[in-house]
Amino acid sequence: MKNSRALCPIVVLSTGRIIYSSDEYRRANFMIRALKEYALLNEERKIVLDNIFKGSEFNG
């Protein structure tokens, strides 16, 4: 579920369009936070995938 918190805003940002924004600062801040969380998620994924491909997850 933690991953969905990072993925959902990215899907909205990448497929949606801005209909209304009364506060450009808050909108920009939301975008920056969403992109940062997504980048951190990708870093965590890379560590896990690297470990799997090296076999450490399976070798104990």
Tab-separated table of C-alpha atoms in Angstrom:
chain	number	residue	atom	x	y	z
A	1	MET	CA	0.000	0.000	0.000
A	2	LYS	CA	2.910	2.341	0.601
A	3	ASN	CA	3.812	2.044	-3.083
A	4	SER	CA	0.331	3.094	-4.173
A	5	ARG	CA	0.798	6.345	-2.299
A	6	ALA	CA	3.750	7.171	-4.538
A	7	LEU	CA	2.320	5.732	-7.747
A	8	CYS	CA	-1.160	7.253	-7.717
A	9	PRO	CA	-0.090	10.912	-7.975
A	10	ILE	CA	2.411	10.056	-10.716
A	11	VAL	CA	-0.307	8.384	-12.775
A	12	VAL	CA	-2.516	11.435	-12.339
A	13	LEU	CA	0.305	13.824	-13.227
A	14	SER	CA	1.352	11.851	-16.281
A	15	THR	CA	-2.117	11.169	-17.717
A	16	GLY	CA	-4.225	14.031	-16.436
A	17	ARG	CA	-4.444	17.698	-17.197
A	18	ILE	CA	-4.969	20.685	-14.945
A	19	ILE	CA	-8.589	21.760	-14.930
A	20	TYR	CA	-8.384	24.362	-12.184
A	21	SER	CA	-5.685	25.551	-9.817
A	22	SER	CA	-6.363	28.345	-7.364
A	23	ASP	CA	-2.927	28.149	-5.775
A	24	GLU	CA	0.011	27.632	-8.108
A	25	TYR	CA	2.447	27.288	-5.200
A	26	ARG	CA	0.482	24.374	-3.689
A	27	ARG	CA	0.108	22.738	-7.106
A	28	ALA	CA	3.831	22.991	-7.781
A	29	ASN	CA	4.597	21.725	-4.278
A	30	PHE	CA	2.315	18.706	-4.853
A	31	MET	CA	4.087	17.931	-8.120
A	32	ILE	CA	7.527	18.178	-6.532
A	33	ARG	CA	6.515	15.951	-3.601
A	34	ALA	CA	4.959	13.363	-5.922
A	35	LEU	CA	8.031	13.238	-8.152
A	36	LYS	CA	10.338	12.981	-5.128
A	37	GLU	CA	8.350	10.100	-3.628
A	38	TYR	CA	8.339	8.315	-6.980
A	39	ALA	CA	12.107	8.753	-7.323
A	40	LEU	CA	12.639	7.343	-3.824
A	41	LEU	CA	10.398	4.390	-4.647
A	42	ASN	CA	12.474	3.669	-7.750
A	43	GLU	CA	15.672	3.787	-5.677
A	44	GLU	CA	14.198	1.269	-3.226
A	45	ARG	CA	13.076	-0.953	-6.097
A	46	LYS	CA	16.552	-0.889	-7.612
A	47	ILE	CA	18.127	-2.154	-4.388
A	48	VAL	CA	15.632	-5.010	-4.160
A	49	LEU	CA	15.964	-5.943	-7.821
A	50	ASP	CA	19.772	-5.811	-7.674
A	51	ASN	CA	19.709	-8.165	-4.687
A	52	ILE	CA	17.351	-10.559	-6.440
A	53	PHE	CA	19.465	-10.648	-9.591
A	54	LYS	CA	22.638	-11.226	-7.552
A	55	GLY	CA	20.893	-14.114	-5.779
A	56	SER	CA	21.253	-12.765	-2.251
A	57	GLU	CA	17.509	-12.932	-1.633
A	58	PHE	CA	17.569	-16.630	-2.418
A	59	ASN	CA	20.903	-17.568	-0.800
A	60	GLY	CA	19.991	-16.343	2.668
